[in-house]
XYZ file of C-alpha atoms in Angstrom:
772
model
C 0.000 0.000 0.000
C 1.259 3.493 -0.887
C 2.686 5.633 1.910
C 0.343 8.659 1.950
C 3.012 10.732 3.710
C 5.610 10.387 0.954
C 6.682 13.737 -0.531
C 4.993 14.424 -3.862
C 6.836 15.674 -6.945
C 4.523 17.375 -9.462
C 5.638 17.694 -13.072
C 3.919 19.127 -16.121
C 4.001 16.293 -18.625
C 2.969 12.693 -17.872
C 5.819 11.457 -20.094
C 8.292 12.801 -17.513
C 6.810 10.762 -14.670
C 8.586 7.511 -15.613
C 11.937 9.260 -16.063
C 11.770 10.992 -12.669
C 10.428 7.927 -10.835
C 13.410 5.994 -12.202
C 15.896 8.355 -10.515
C 14.011 9.232 -7.307
C 12.902 5.702 -6.480
C 10.221 4.808 -3.938
C 10.995 7.661 -1.550
C 8.782 10.028 -3.575
C 5.441 9.986 -5.368
C 5.403 11.586 -8.816
C 2.299 12.983 -10.577
C 1.605 15.213 -13.588
C -0.689 18.212 -14.126
C -0.874 17.376 -17.865
C -0.255 21.027 -18.755
C -2.191 23.909 -17.188
C -4.948 23.056 -14.717
C -6.328 26.604 -14.447
C -6.715 29.345 -17.012
C -8.791 32.380 -17.845
C -12.328 31.443 -18.984
C -12.723 30.512 -22.638
C -15.901 32.466 -23.406
C -15.258 35.749 -21.624
C -12.306 38.068 -21.090
C -11.979 37.042 -17.433
C -10.206 40.246 -16.362
C -11.703 42.627 -13.796
C -10.274 45.859 -15.184
C -11.761 47.973 -12.381
C -10.182 45.769 -9.702
C -6.551 46.292 -10.745
C -6.871 43.921 -13.713
C -7.586 40.965 -11.443
C -7.718 37.705 -13.444
C -10.617 35.294 -12.881
C -9.061 31.853 -13.154
C -11.214 28.780 -13.690
C -10.409 25.100 -13.667
C -9.913 24.055 -17.281
C -12.685 21.831 -18.579
C -11.744 18.178 -18.092
C -9.020 18.930 -15.516
C -11.225 18.191 -12.467
C -10.139 14.550 -12.759
C -6.453 15.578 -12.869
C -6.877 17.742 -9.759
C -8.593 14.851 -7.966
C -5.657 12.586 -8.897
C -3.161 15.204 -7.628
C -4.976 15.451 -4.298
C -5.002 11.670 -3.954
C -1.298 11.530 -4.805
C -0.547 14.253 -2.239
C -2.423 12.367 0.485
C -1.157 13.588 3.854
C 2.245 14.592 2.509
C 3.851 17.556 4.237
C 6.268 18.368 1.415
C 5.195 19.072 -2.183
C 7.893 19.646 -4.788
C 6.556 21.630 -7.738
C 8.589 20.733 -10.841
C 6.724 21.917 -13.960
C 8.891 23.231 -16.805
C 11.481 25.848 -15.792
C 9.864 28.777 -17.638
C 7.053 31.302 -17.071
C 4.310 28.895 -18.130
C 5.735 26.246 -15.828
C 5.819 28.779 -13.000
C 2.111 29.516 -13.510
C 1.308 25.795 -13.420
C 3.319 25.489 -10.171
C 1.379 28.348 -8.542
C -1.986 26.943 -9.573
C -1.027 23.460 -8.346
C -0.012 24.977 -4.992
C -3.397 26.736 -4.780
C -5.443 23.555 -5.245
C -3.245 21.520 -2.875
C -2.946 24.176 -0.172
C -3.331 22.651 3.286
C -2.415 23.643 6.827
C 1.117 22.563 7.685
C 1.965 21.682 4.092
C 5.105 23.165 2.511
C 5.690 23.840 -1.187
C 9.080 23.904 -2.909
C 9.969 24.858 -6.478
C 12.446 22.589 -8.241
C 13.811 23.259 -11.709
C 14.787 20.294 -13.873
C 16.897 21.780 -16.670
C 17.663 18.269 -17.858
C 16.160 14.916 -16.908
C 19.286 13.046 -15.867
C 20.097 11.402 -12.538
C 22.580 14.067 -11.417
C 20.444 17.024 -12.532
C 17.312 15.664 -10.850
C 19.080 14.916 -7.539
C 20.829 18.311 -7.563
C 17.516 20.089 -8.121
C 15.839 18.099 -5.332
C 18.742 18.795 -2.974
C 18.502 22.564 -3.536
C 14.820 23.469 -3.873
C 13.779 27.098 -4.287
C 10.792 29.176 -3.311
C 8.051 29.810 -5.843
C 9.152 32.674 -8.073
C 6.419 35.310 -7.649
C 7.879 37.762 -10.169
C 8.172 35.110 -12.869
C 4.515 34.207 -12.236
C 3.526 37.862 -12.401
C 5.334 38.224 -15.737
C 3.410 35.244 -17.138
C 0.153 36.585 -15.742
C 0.788 40.078 -17.131
C 1.364 38.594 -20.594
C -1.917 36.648 -20.393
C -3.784 39.756 -19.224
C -2.303 41.908 -22.004
C -3.217 39.285 -24.586
C -6.784 39.117 -23.226
C -7.197 42.892 -23.144
C -6.238 43.065 -26.800
C -7.759 39.869 -28.174
C -11.055 39.895 -26.308
C -11.793 43.545 -27.064
C -10.546 43.942 -30.639
C -11.855 40.572 -31.892
C -15.554 41.432 -31.192
C -14.951 44.734 -32.958
C -13.810 42.783 -36.040
C -16.917 40.591 -35.783
C -19.090 43.713 -36.002
C -17.071 45.489 -38.667
C -15.903 42.576 -40.845
C -17.269 39.079 -40.084
C -17.737 36.698 -37.177
C -14.979 34.308 -36.236
C -12.086 36.724 -36.834
C -9.516 37.405 -34.162
C -6.719 39.827 -33.376
C -3.743 39.032 -31.176
C -1.211 41.302 -29.538
C 1.702 39.402 -31.102
C 0.147 37.373 -33.932
C -1.277 40.518 -35.576
C 2.178 42.117 -35.587
C 3.503 39.030 -37.393
C 0.729 39.414 -39.979
C 1.621 43.110 -40.311
C 5.269 42.216 -41.017
C 4.159 39.794 -43.754
C 1.706 42.337 -45.254
C 4.316 45.095 -45.330
C 6.820 42.791 -47.036
C 4.201 41.848 -49.654
C 3.440 45.501 -50.355
C 7.166 46.184 -50.723
C 7.265 43.361 -53.295
C 4.239 44.808 -55.111
C 5.773 48.298 -55.179
C 9.150 47.025 -56.416
C 10.231 48.023 -59.912
C 12.970 45.857 -61.376
C 16.013 47.646 -62.793
C 18.251 46.296 -65.512
C 21.967 45.832 -64.984
C 24.751 43.913 -66.711
C 27.824 42.013 -65.588
C 30.988 41.129 -67.508
C 32.848 37.936 -66.592
C 36.299 37.075 -67.941
C 37.106 33.363 -68.415
C 40.873 33.143 -67.856
C 43.787 30.686 -67.856
C 47.367 30.937 -66.653
C 50.314 28.586 -67.235
C 49.199 26.571 -64.178
C 45.763 24.999 -63.690
C 42.947 25.480 -62.914
C 41.189 27.935 -65.255
C 39.118 30.516 -63.368
C 36.729 33.430 -63.787
C 36.997 37.083 -62.762
C 34.273 39.734 -62.511
C 34.586 43.259 -63.898
C 34.543 45.548 -60.852
C 36.149 48.961 -61.327
C 37.538 51.463 -63.785
C 40.541 53.660 -63.065
C 39.694 57.185 -64.144
C 42.586 59.651 -64.792
C 42.827 62.488 -62.247
C 40.385 60.665 -59.942
C 40.932 60.806 -56.164
C 40.400 57.037 -55.928
C 43.504 54.980 -56.670
C 41.422 51.808 -56.693
C 39.116 53.208 -59.310
C 35.401 53.796 -59.488
C 32.818 51.049 -59.345
C 31.602 50.068 -62.821
C 27.842 50.420 -63.268
C 26.452 48.849 -66.452
C 22.778 49.685 -66.864
C 22.091 48.462 -70.402
C 23.388 46.348 -73.252
C 24.800 49.314 -75.179
C 27.083 50.212 -72.258
C 28.158 46.572 -71.888
C 29.047 46.337 -75.587
C 30.973 49.627 -75.442
C 33.068 48.297 -72.525
C 33.715 45.042 -74.414
C 34.948 47.086 -77.368
C 37.384 48.931 -75.099
C 38.596 45.623 -73.616
C 39.094 43.937 -76.984
C 42.705 45.030 -77.461
C 43.772 45.036 -73.819
C 46.035 42.446 -72.200
C 45.106 40.842 -68.868
C 47.862 41.460 -66.301
C 47.876 40.374 -62.647
C 47.780 43.646 -60.718
C 47.730 42.483 -57.100
C 47.625 39.157 -55.244
C 46.395 38.960 -51.644
C 46.731 35.824 -49.521
C 45.117 35.453 -46.098
C 44.432 32.662 -43.676
C 41.052 33.226 -42.050
C 40.137 31.695 -38.713
C 36.475 30.700 -38.583
C 34.893 30.060 -35.192
C 32.051 27.583 -34.637
C 28.573 28.825 -33.861
C 27.229 28.524 -30.296
C 24.891 25.680 -29.325
C 21.256 26.170 -30.227
C 18.799 28.571 -28.671
C 15.139 27.785 -29.354
C 14.788 30.176 -32.279
C 18.074 29.100 -33.894
C 17.060 25.440 -33.530
C 13.757 26.193 -35.252
C 15.472 28.111 -38.063
C 18.099 25.455 -38.710
C 15.709 22.496 -38.510
C 13.369 24.248 -40.969
C 16.222 24.732 -43.421
C 18.204 21.516 -42.862
C 15.528 18.988 -41.901
C 12.500 20.590 -43.600
C 10.705 20.499 -40.228
C 8.148 23.203 -39.532
C 8.657 25.261 -36.367
C 5.625 23.460 -34.934
C 7.101 20.028 -35.696
C 10.417 20.995 -34.135
C 8.621 22.017 -30.937
C 6.711 18.727 -30.898
C 9.787 16.535 -31.293
C 12.195 18.467 -29.003
C 10.071 17.939 -25.828
C 10.086 14.199 -26.522
C 13.901 14.237 -26.381
C 13.863 16.374 -23.212
C 11.197 14.430 -21.314
C 12.763 11.029 -21.757
C 13.174 8.224 -24.281
C 13.231 4.547 -23.281
C 16.726 3.221 -23.937
C 18.340 -0.030 -22.788
C 16.338 -2.109 -20.303
C 13.280 -0.034 -21.231
C 14.185 2.775 -18.850
C 13.537 6.385 -19.944
C 16.305 8.974 -20.063
C 16.203 12.681 -20.896
C 18.460 13.215 -23.912
C 18.623 17.027 -24.219
C 18.457 20.000 -21.889
C 15.340 22.172 -21.679
C 14.325 23.213 -25.181
C 12.838 26.684 -24.511
C 15.743 29.040 -24.024
C 17.359 32.091 -25.567
C 20.660 31.605 -23.738
C 23.901 30.257 -25.235
C 25.435 29.450 -21.840
C 26.627 25.882 -21.262
C 27.672 24.070 -18.095
C 31.418 23.710 -17.543
C 31.174 19.949 -17.000
C 29.197 19.495 -20.252
C 31.861 21.375 -22.214
C 34.645 19.318 -20.609
C 32.811 16.118 -21.491
C 32.626 17.329 -25.100
C 36.395 17.950 -25.147
C 36.982 14.381 -23.990
C 34.800 12.969 -26.762
C 36.428 15.213 -29.387
C 39.883 13.943 -28.407
C 38.762 10.312 -28.552
C 36.828 10.582 -31.808
C 38.673 13.242 -33.868
C 42.147 13.423 -32.323
C 44.125 15.897 -30.213
C 44.495 18.400 -33.075
C 40.750 19.154 -32.845
C 40.723 19.773 -29.074
C 40.848 23.346 -27.707
C 42.856 24.124 -24.563
C 39.873 25.111 -22.434
C 36.078 25.054 -22.953
C 34.737 27.752 -25.254
C 32.149 30.103 -23.728
C 29.661 32.170 -25.724
C 28.374 35.598 -24.779
C 24.628 36.099 -24.596
C 22.965 39.026 -26.286
C 21.826 41.845 -24.003
C 18.573 41.303 -22.071
C 18.657 37.532 -22.636
C 17.238 35.539 -19.723
C 20.050 33.280 -18.510
C 18.002 30.894 -16.363
C 18.584 27.982 -18.727
C 21.519 26.654 -20.671
C 21.586 26.452 -24.430
C 20.028 23.331 -25.945
C 22.567 20.528 -25.772
C 22.754 16.752 -25.270
C 22.588 15.692 -21.621
C 25.595 13.509 -22.430
C 27.723 13.769 -25.568
C 28.520 10.071 -25.175
C 24.910 9.415 -26.176
C 25.998 9.676 -29.792
C 23.421 9.635 -32.600
C 24.697 6.221 -33.723
C 24.244 4.810 -30.224
C 20.691 6.167 -29.919
C 19.552 5.319 -33.466
C 17.825 2.030 -32.469
C 15.683 3.806 -29.854
C 14.610 6.955 -31.708
C 12.062 7.610 -34.431
C 13.298 9.049 -37.720
C 12.249 12.585 -36.682
C 13.702 12.258 -33.176
C 17.033 11.010 -34.517
C 17.264 13.792 -37.119
C 16.640 16.536 -34.541
C 18.882 14.936 -31.912
C 21.720 14.610 -34.447
C 21.398 18.302 -35.307
C 21.556 19.304 -31.618
C 24.409 16.880 -30.836
C 26.568 17.948 -33.798
C 26.055 21.671 -33.185
C 27.005 21.344 -29.510
C 30.075 19.160 -30.045
C 31.254 21.394 -32.917
C 30.964 24.431 -30.621
C 33.831 22.984 -28.539
C 36.136 22.094 -31.451
C 39.048 24.049 -32.872
C 38.600 26.846 -35.367
C 38.631 26.101 -39.084
C 41.541 27.607 -41.032
C 40.621 28.818 -44.519
C 43.197 29.937 -47.078
C 41.633 32.882 -48.917
C 43.283 34.137 -52.081
C 42.120 37.157 -54.045
C 43.532 38.732 -57.171
C 43.025 42.034 -58.996
C 43.572 41.857 -62.760
C 44.026 44.928 -64.939
C 42.859 45.222 -68.529
C 43.714 48.757 -69.594
C 41.705 51.093 -67.362
C 39.501 48.274 -66.111
C 39.996 46.008 -63.084
C 38.647 42.489 -62.672
C 38.447 40.680 -59.305
C 38.657 36.960 -58.590
C 38.806 35.043 -55.330
C 39.005 31.474 -54.170
C 39.545 29.530 -51.004
C 40.783 26.196 -49.800
C 40.457 24.569 -46.406
C 43.815 24.466 -44.625
C 42.403 22.786 -41.507
C 38.688 21.841 -41.242
C 38.400 22.166 -37.470
C 34.738 22.113 -36.373
C 33.586 21.952 -40.007
C 34.580 18.289 -40.138
C 31.491 17.669 -37.998
C 29.013 20.483 -38.585
C 28.278 23.344 -40.953
C 25.187 25.505 -40.670
C 23.147 26.071 -43.834
C 24.747 29.515 -44.207
C 28.284 28.204 -43.599
C 27.767 25.427 -46.148
C 26.525 27.969 -48.718
C 29.492 30.251 -47.980
C 31.958 27.377 -48.377
C 30.344 26.296 -51.649
C 30.519 29.872 -52.917
C 34.234 30.339 -52.308
C 35.571 26.817 -52.557
C 37.033 27.243 -56.041
C 40.796 27.441 -55.878
C 42.851 29.937 -57.869
C 46.055 28.901 -59.611
C 49.384 30.147 -58.280
C 49.633 33.748 -59.539
C 52.167 36.550 -59.145
C 52.023 40.287 -59.783
C 52.848 41.317 -63.376
C 51.960 37.890 -64.786
C 50.167 37.987 -68.152
C 47.034 35.812 -68.372
C 45.235 34.235 -71.333
C 41.655 35.251 -72.056
C 39.315 32.543 -73.273
C 36.291 34.845 -73.574
C 34.327 37.712 -72.083
C 30.810 36.796 -71.012
C 28.375 39.733 -70.757
C 25.088 38.937 -68.966
C 21.859 40.801 -68.440
C 20.352 40.832 -64.929
C 17.466 42.503 -63.158
C 17.310 43.604 -59.535
C 15.104 41.375 -57.407
C 12.342 42.383 -54.983
C 12.723 41.583 -51.291
C 11.891 37.905 -50.742
C 8.746 36.662 -49.036
C 9.285 35.207 -45.577
C 9.822 31.497 -45.130
C 9.165 29.958 -41.713
C 12.888 30.208 -40.937
C 13.290 33.825 -42.050
C 10.072 34.893 -40.273
C 11.276 33.338 -37.013
C 14.559 35.196 -37.519
C 12.692 38.456 -38.214
C 10.538 38.052 -35.098
C 13.593 37.260 -32.973
C 15.663 40.167 -34.303
C 12.770 42.578 -33.736
C 12.045 41.278 -30.235
C 8.536 40.084 -31.156
C 7.339 37.190 -29.005
C 9.663 34.793 -27.231
C 11.271 31.457 -28.215
C 8.405 29.437 -26.777
C 5.795 31.360 -28.816
C 7.218 31.363 -32.362
C 5.746 27.999 -33.417
C 2.309 28.968 -32.085
C 2.430 32.355 -33.860
C 3.223 30.740 -37.223
C 0.445 28.155 -36.810
C -2.158 30.679 -35.651
C -1.784 33.153 -38.495
C -2.219 30.316 -41.002
C -5.126 28.676 -39.177
C -6.977 32.008 -39.015
C -6.679 32.374 -42.799
C -4.703 35.634 -42.629
C -1.732 34.209 -44.532
C -1.190 31.405 -47.014
C 1.858 29.275 -47.762
C 3.085 28.937 -51.332
C 6.402 27.320 -52.276
C 7.385 27.417 -48.620
C 6.797 31.160 -48.217
C 4.160 33.274 -46.481
C 1.813 35.457 -48.497
C -1.026 37.501 -46.992
C -4.539 36.479 -47.973
C -6.975 39.193 -49.028
C -8.644 38.814 -45.625
C -5.232 39.262 -43.985
C -4.695 42.532 -45.851
C -8.170 43.809 -44.956
C -7.929 43.003 -41.247
C -4.347 44.265 -41.025
C -5.231 47.606 -42.635
C -8.217 48.115 -40.333
C -6.461 47.368 -37.052
C -3.190 49.134 -37.897
C -5.131 52.290 -38.777
C -7.198 52.131 -35.576
C -4.451 50.865 -33.237
C -1.162 52.217 -34.592
C 0.729 51.700 -31.314
C -0.582 48.321 -30.170
C 0.369 46.655 -33.458
C 3.625 48.559 -33.925
C 6.765 46.396 -34.116
C 8.841 48.619 -31.794
C 5.999 48.986 -29.285
C 5.494 45.212 -29.137
C 9.228 44.636 -28.699
C 9.349 47.156 -25.810
C 6.439 45.351 -24.189
C 8.376 42.065 -24.365
C 11.322 43.782 -22.687
C 9.010 45.181 -20.001
C 7.659 41.692 -19.292
C 11.248 40.516 -18.831
C 11.747 43.431 -16.436
C 8.663 42.365 -14.460
C 10.330 38.974 -13.975
C 13.555 40.593 -12.808
C 11.606 42.901 -10.413
C 12.615 46.071 -12.274
C 9.019 46.902 -13.270
C 5.747 46.538 -11.363
C 3.226 44.455 -13.327
C 0.235 46.617 -12.296
C 2.006 49.792 -13.461
C 2.798 48.078 -16.775
C -0.848 47.111 -17.302
C -2.127 50.590 -16.399
C 0.365 52.311 -18.733
C -0.752 50.029 -21.540
C -4.497 50.132 -20.975
C -5.131 53.882 -20.611
C -4.131 54.837 -24.199
C -5.412 51.503 -25.542
C -8.921 52.135 -24.122
C -9.037 55.540 -25.849
C -8.116 53.965 -29.193
C -10.657 51.197 -28.598
C -13.490 53.659 -27.925
C -12.649 55.668 -31.044
C -12.354 52.513 -33.189
C -15.739 51.262 -31.992
C -17.305 54.276 -33.683
C -14.932 55.116 -36.515
C -13.461 51.796 -37.766
C -14.609 51.232 -41.314
C -17.415 48.663 -41.599
C -16.659 46.092 -44.277
C -20.249 44.901 -43.990
C -21.586 48.389 -44.650
C -19.637 51.068 -46.514
C -16.553 48.959 -47.243
C -13.194 50.135 -48.587
C -13.444 52.507 -51.542
C -11.603 51.645 -54.753
C -10.947 53.704 -57.888
C -12.830 51.194 -60.078
C -16.082 52.290 -61.700
C -19.226 50.189 -61.586
C -19.838 48.821 -65.123
C -23.561 49.481 -64.716
C -23.897 52.941 -63.128
C -20.307 54.320 -63.134
C -20.239 54.912 -59.362
C -17.220 53.658 -57.422
C -16.953 50.004 -56.399
C -16.162 49.233 -52.766
C -14.516 46.162 -51.222
C -16.924 44.475 -48.814
C -16.889 41.286 -46.764
C -19.887 38.984 -46.549
C -20.556 35.473 -45.287
C -18.950 34.056 -48.438
C -15.837 36.220 -48.201
C -14.682 39.462 -49.833
C -16.216 40.925 -52.983
C -16.734 44.162 -54.908
C -20.066 45.960 -54.583
C -21.389 49.181 -56.079
C -21.482 52.176 -53.744
C -24.839 53.015 -55.309
C -26.572 50.138 -53.501
C -29.553 49.616 -53.155
C -30.300 51.522 -56.381
C -27.529 49.559 -58.129
C -27.036 45.965 -56.980
C -23.964 45.153 -59.067
C -21.357 42.977 -57.313
C -18.508 40.723 -58.396
C -15.575 38.717 -57.117
C -12.065 40.050 -57.647
C -8.425 39.061 -57.617
C -5.238 41.122 -57.444
C -2.412 41.177 -59.955
C 1.280 41.013 -59.027
C 1.259 44.742 -58.269
C -1.690 44.415 -55.910
C -4.105 46.075 -58.327
C -7.721 44.911 -58.114
C -8.942 42.871 -61.063
C -12.766 42.427 -61.057
C -14.091 39.053 -62.149
C -17.208 39.398 -64.241
C -20.042 37.554 -62.462
C -21.223 34.533 -64.443
C -24.680 34.749 -65.853
C -27.187 32.323 -64.386
C -26.828 29.063 -66.262
C -30.029 27.384 -67.303
C -30.085 23.592 -67.430
C -32.509 21.063 -68.807
C -34.147 20.267 -65.466
C -37.345 21.351 -63.755
C -38.055 21.872 -60.074
C -39.408 18.739 -58.392
C -41.725 20.845 -56.201
C -43.226 23.519 -58.508
C -42.147 22.465 -61.994
C -40.367 25.719 -62.880
C -36.919 25.579 -64.577
C -33.841 25.023 -62.383
C -30.693 27.160 -62.664
C -27.062 26.825 -61.475
C -26.135 29.216 -58.672
C -22.971 29.701 -56.637
C -22.945 29.627 -52.847
C -20.599 29.322 -49.916
C -19.675 25.728 -50.723
C -19.664 25.998 -54.508
C -22.352 25.554 -57.139
C -25.840 24.159 -56.545
C -29.170 23.943 -58.379
C -31.934 26.372 -57.388
C -35.486 26.894 -58.520
C -36.108 30.002 -60.641
C -39.358 30.437 -58.699
C -37.412 31.770 -55.676
C -38.482 33.236 -53.224
C -41.899 31.557 -53.515
C -40.196 28.195 -54.110
C -36.958 27.612 -52.222
C -36.170 24.153 -53.559
C -32.455 23.418 -54.093
C -30.373 20.345 -54.815
C -26.745 19.445 -55.431
C -25.018 19.639 -58.771
C -24.143 16.061 -59.779
C -20.636 14.901 -60.633
C -21.184 15.645 -64.322
C -22.305 19.200 -63.661
C -20.159 21.225 -61.282
C -17.537 18.845 -59.959
C -19.583 17.472 -57.012
C -19.932 13.752 -56.338
C -23.257 12.477 -55.041
C -23.461 9.597 -52.537
C -26.348 7.397 -51.402
C -25.773 8.261 -47.740
C -28.609 10.092 -46.022
C -27.928 13.406 -44.284
C -27.888 12.833 -40.489
C -29.806 16.052 -39.738
C -33.301 15.325 -38.430
C -36.122 15.522 -41.032
C -33.667 16.818 -43.679
C -34.245 14.244 -46.421
C -31.097 15.197 -48.346
C -28.136 13.018 -49.303
C -24.439 13.694 -48.700
C -22.320 14.945 -51.613
C -18.561 15.323 -51.859
C -17.426 18.890 -52.525
C -14.143 20.773 -52.374
C -13.289 23.694 -50.110
C -11.758 26.908 -51.441
C -8.325 25.380 -50.782
C -9.195 22.208 -52.701
C -9.674 19.948 -49.662
C -12.578 17.461 -50.073
C -15.442 17.549 -47.581
C -18.952 16.140 -47.395
C -22.086 18.280 -47.171
C -25.822 17.985 -47.590
C -27.337 18.091 -51.086
C -29.980 20.478 -49.751
C -27.481 23.259 -49.043
C -28.103 26.143 -48.363
C -31.310 25.011 -46.579
C -29.269 22.383 -44.687
C -25.714 23.349 -43.685
C -24.453 19.952 -42.443
C -20.796 19.426 -43.414
C -17.994 17.047 -42.363
C -14.323 16.615 -43.298
C -14.492 12.851 -42.590
C -15.343 10.450 -45.424
C -18.744 8.826 -44.728
C -19.243 5.054 -45.099
C -22.759 3.750 -45.736
C -22.917 1.527 -42.671
C -25.162 1.975 -39.632
C -23.484 2.289 -36.220
C -24.242 -0.959 -34.292
C -24.165 0.924 -30.979
C -26.222 4.107 -31.399
C -27.828 3.407 -34.802
C -26.333 6.553 -36.413
C -27.025 6.476 -40.153
C -23.373 6.152 -41.173
C -19.793 5.604 -39.961
C -16.798 7.735 -40.991
C -13.294 6.789 -42.058
C -10.491 8.117 -39.830
C -6.693 7.764 -39.769
C -4.339 8.328 -36.816
C -0.675 7.496 -36.222
C -1.615 5.273 -33.280
C -4.458 3.246 -34.813
C -3.921 3.605 -38.552
C -7.126 3.731 -40.645
C -10.372 2.676 -38.947
C -14.122 3.292 -38.945
C -15.763 5.369 -36.219
C -19.263 6.495 -35.416
C -20.181 9.892 -36.873
C -21.823 10.693 -33.521
C -18.880 11.929 -31.414
C -20.738 11.125 -28.166
C -21.018 7.447 -29.132
C -17.320 6.491 -29.339
C -17.844 3.317 -31.411
C -14.777 2.221 -33.446
C -13.947 -0.773 -35.623
C -10.876 -1.731 -37.607
C -10.999 -1.671 -41.386
C -10.674 -5.116 -42.902
C -7.959 -5.411 -45.512
C -8.091 -8.045 -48.289
C -5.781 -11.053 -47.972
């Protein structure tokens, strides 16, 4: 029977329980909160603004059972060790766990497990801390700020644009960054320029190329010459004519040995950026796999072990003993010539929280090859990246021989450069994506050259180029942009990127973010009404202030008051003056083809469209797209298409109409007759099924349609009268448990493909039979 007086250790994730039980043994009980147990209410702001912004926490739905389990695990224990993750969110979980387990005579201790290894766990348990009030206040202030913004601006967007939209203090700034980049691309005008490349040989191999760079002008102050600017073909041809009779003579040779230092171990944002670029992981996937490595993987004898240090950090600090262990491995695996005299330390950027180390392996002797049998493909790929980057950070510098040469041809000067690796150092193990690109760029060797040497010209190669617009953001470059601008924190980047896509404000094409039309509309409205709240610098200062709350430099109540007073004024003004996209809409300079009044952009239940400002006298409307310059291109509305079919109810002709979910057939006797039906698979791209709609007294059948993004879904043939829709593929088989009219096909990693009841409350499942 369990000793009810045993001290209880409370962690955040249930996957950690096994790992910690392994090292603490039977002297302690271990239980998990399974994330947060309390939060602000889901359907209201939950902040009492008048009472000093007091938050109204509620037990999260479904967590009553977890709290009951925690209380049972605590029993009559006097000592409770609170060990959720060592960050602000973990601190909040610790405080809320202490609140629900509070009892006379009971003591609470905060323990921070930066890595889940035997030594780290015992050291943390041997030196417990008090709960960190300021860290909790910083987390709470962030939640309150987010609620004040999200729960007051979002309803405004529902009134002015459409229901279901949301604004976020940080996510909306990310959307703004993407919108502003897109507008810079649209405004960009390409400019022509030309380059001239000389293909050259000397008496010694290899042949090489040199780029035209400068021209020495008589009586000029610059001895090096002026930069050559070739703006058109005529100029390029004129220069080639001047060069035709000139000899190529080596003007100057420069030889340098460059020492290249390794990069520091990963911070969260750098891990996300590199795994996006090297492993093709999304930021979200990286932050799903990394916690698995931190919380513990079952190795030999089936016992779990934490493989990396805590994965949410913006510090590059590493423990002395970890660095020394790396030096030992480097000597054994690569040889003494790769070992540095003492561990290499890396300086953190200013204002970086140094509570955690950088992300590193808990033991470098857990090599990727050793762990390969125990890790999934994704786990091994991410662990290898972390392991290599950390070990490389403690290896000797790379030595690169860099040679450059200036070649004169009359008044013109050509430049060439090349490099060879003298000693690979850390690069024998790890190169970042940027380092690999840099090495590839300059890896061509030059022949041995000396000043005054005459070279042989094979040919001049003139080429036309055009300047390029700024690139769209990829996941990696957006994370970098957010980090460099101080927007959000390492733990929030993955969530930001997922949210702005899920809300439909941005789209991904060829791995890059592009604002949707809805994203542009919402961004323009909120930036105009709330210029400070959604300003990049303002948001970055707020992040710094939250850090200062944690370090007790700023009072959280003062921070909230300073934010809310001007925000409330902007909110009140916006409530009255923000443009209504349901009403007036955004004016354009396009004339209505019917009455010549201006068309306005509006938003309805089916999305954005153009409508005449002369409504209701003129009811013209149409869809629109934008060209590459962002200019509106109206799409002429299709005329109603008559088909050879009569209404089953009144006998009048049917016509094809377009609705929210695509085309459907409607009676021309509307509004007296409201009969509709689906377009069959031969007329409109919809596929009819024989499965009855589950809505009571509907009488329709399910049809397969496609969403705006091309994803198939299943809806009722009687749309728009019946709006039933489901993403799951229906199977014409009655549920044996609850008699639902059909089952649906589902696929999960755990269970593979199976059939389940369409009624979520039923829970019936059966495996799909496969043919022998």
